[in-house]
Every structure is written in C-alpha cells, then in structure tokens.
Amino acid sequence: MTNRAFVIVGGGPAAAAAAAALRSAGYDGPVLLIGAEEVIPYERPPLSKDFLAGRRTGSALELQPREWYAEHGVELRLGVPVQRVDPDQHAVLLAGGERIGYDKLLLATGGRPRRLDQARSDRVAYLRTVADAEALAKRLRAAGRLVVLGGGFIGCEVAATARQLGVEVTVLEMESVPLQRALGQRFGALIGQIHREAGVELRTGERVESVAETRDGLLVTTDRGRLECGMLLVAVGLQPNAEVVAGTAVRCENGILVDEYCRSTVPDIFAAGDVAAHRHPLYGRHIRVEHHDNAQRQGAAAARNMLGPAVSYDDPHWFWSDQYEHSLQSVGIAGPDDEIVVRGSVPDRCFSVFSLSGGKVRSVFALDRGKDVIAGRRLIAAGVPVRAEELRDESVNLRRLAPSRR
C-alpha cells in the first residue's frame, strides 16, 4: 500500500476546489486526486450549452490547467476509478487492485444519469461527461428530430441549444410544467411558454412506455401515442455515486450523509458536491444539491475542515441556467408557507421572486435580473428582516437593505 496522503476522489469542481483550498491554506503534505475520467477536472455546465453548440472547446472547460497540479504538488491519477473505500484500513481500492492509504479522504464522486432501462440503442443519449457531450454533438444536427425525456435543467438547456442549431425538438415531461420542482407551477409554466415560442414541442404529463430502434431512428411510445425521432436524450435526474462506501459504516441516504462541516459518519472521511447530502444549518435538514457553484464552494469548505478547525458550511446555494437569450438564477430554498413577493414585470419577462418567512428572505429566483439575486444572497446571509413593500418597490436599492440593518 502506498504512503498515506490527503486523498480526493473525483474529477469535477468539488475535487479541484478542494485541492486548491488545501494548498491555499498552507497544507504542504501529499495530495492525491483520483478521477475516473481520463481528463483533468473540468466544469460541466457548458456541456449542455456552449460546448454542445461548438462555441467552446474541451480545453476551455478545464478548471485549472494541467500545469497547475504539477506546480502545486497535486498528484493526478486519472482514468482509474475507485472501486471501494476501506475505512478500517484508511485506504481506497482502485479498479486495478492497487490500495492507496489516506490520512483524510474527500469523496467528490458526483453522480451519473438515471437510465431508461427499456431504451438500448446508441441513438439514446445521456449527458454528464465531456465524452457524452462530444457524442451528442456529433449526431445532433443529423438527428432530424431530437426527443428530450425530462424537463429539468439539463433537458431544457439541451432543448434550447438544439433549437438554436436548427434541430426539431420535442420535450416529454411527466410534470405539468418544466422545472416544476425548482420553480413551481406559475414560473415553470412561463419557462414552458418560452420554449414553445422557440419552436419546441413541449408535451407535459406524458409517460414514456417503450423505445424501439427502427431502420431510420427511434420509435418512442408514450401513454398518448407514438413519436418518431433520430435521437432520444434521457435527462431524468442524477444517481449519486455512493457505491464506493457500500457496506461500510458511512451512512448514505440519497447520497453520502455529512454534517454541517462536510464530515461523514466515519472519522476522516468527508464528502462534497453532487454526492453529498449535507446537513444544512440554514434549513435544518440534509440537502443534496446538483449545482456547479455549490460543488466548488462545498469542496473548498470540506478541504479546509479536513485541516481544521471545523467551520460550518452554510452557503444558501446559488445556481443559474442559460436558455435562449434568457438567464435564470436562483439562490436559497423557499418553504411551502413562505410569502411570495414579485419585483419587476412577469409579463415583460424581467422579474425576481422573493420568498419571505418571518419577514426574512429565504430565497430569490430571477429571470434576467442577476443583480437582484446577488442582493438577495446578501439578505439571506445577513438574516435581517425586510418588508415586502421594500422588495417590491424598484426605487429601493436592494444592496443597501442588508447593511442598513446590521
């Protein structure tokens, strides 16, 4: 077994941010980053947008250039998946049989797309890795019609990119509106309207029953009829990659359970990013978030806590999505009984939506009003009371609300 080190398992933003945070904090011991993919850590959001459209290359996705890792003494082991973790021996077992010891271990293994069991064809695509995006890009224009199963962020973003490339698109969504879990009925319906105006055939409340390959493409059968297409993109959610700790004392429940300091239920094992179900101090429950910004921030926080002393990770979670000419942004998590306050104009599609609980801002969603989200993030962090009239009044400078009440 090799010498012990701080070991990071994963090849995404959480892993890259953790390695950088260890070095920034002054840790000068050995750091080993093990990634299942054969490429250095990269950002995934452009895969469904600029990269898919050919406006961005693979090298432009790199979170740090390869030289950075050598210059900062971070050893890379790429293209070698971790098979399992052995907490009793403080070791990870690689797919090839090698055992690597660790002093502290960060699991940033991310997730993988949930698959459609009845669809077995190379015309059925999933989007998670750069290799997935390259394969989809090669066949997209020639597909004739793309069917997207799932109206979440990946499904909506790929649909928007495909339409901008001139591809005919049908989106099948089980819920009554796209992005319903993230945005709710009213604002999910608005996003659906934007897609329909762009030429997307959006079919909601429809369930896929089977997918069959034909001579020219695919035949998708739903509970409402049949649909022919050249490609099917399945975008129905992410399965956290927590199998590496199966059978150990590391507790999992929709991801690896960690406390507010990103510590798992086993000493010296931490988790961050898409795989981590984090006990969030602002919300009092475990939350697993599948967003780039959270992965970066949580990965860095976990790394700092690996060094100690422990500091609570309480970021309210910010995400964005670019669809057509529109920018969607959100921060925080709304509660079912929150007061909803709209700032701006929904008909003009330039607005923000604040949720208030006890007079305090819990979340903000904005369409083409990014500055409101920045201000809302400060208000959430400050935890100060605000009046709905102040949020609604566009003459009020939101940036001054939090400082004025400290």
JSON list of C-alpha atoms in Angstrom, two decimals, residues 3 58 74 102 165 217 304:
[
{"chain": "A", "resi": 3, "resn": "ASN", "atom": "CA", "xyz": [2.15, 6.16, 1.60]},
{"chain": "A", "resi": 58, "resn": "GLY", "atom": "CA", "xyz": [-12.63, 20.96, -24.25]},
{"chain": "A", "resi": 74, "resn": "VAL", "atom": "CA", "xyz": [-1.05, 17.70, -6.54]},
{"chain": "A", "resi": 102, "resn": "TYR", "atom": "CA", "xyz": [-5.11, 8.10, 3.29]},
{"chain": "A", "resi": 165, "resn": "LEU", "atom": "CA", "xyz": [-28.82, 24.82, -34.04]},
{"chain": "A", "resi": 217, "resn": "GLY", "atom": "CA", "xyz": [-34.13, 6.13, -35.97]},
{"chain": "A", "resi": 304, "resn": "ARG", "atom": "CA", "xyz": [-10.50, 23.45, 5.00]}
]
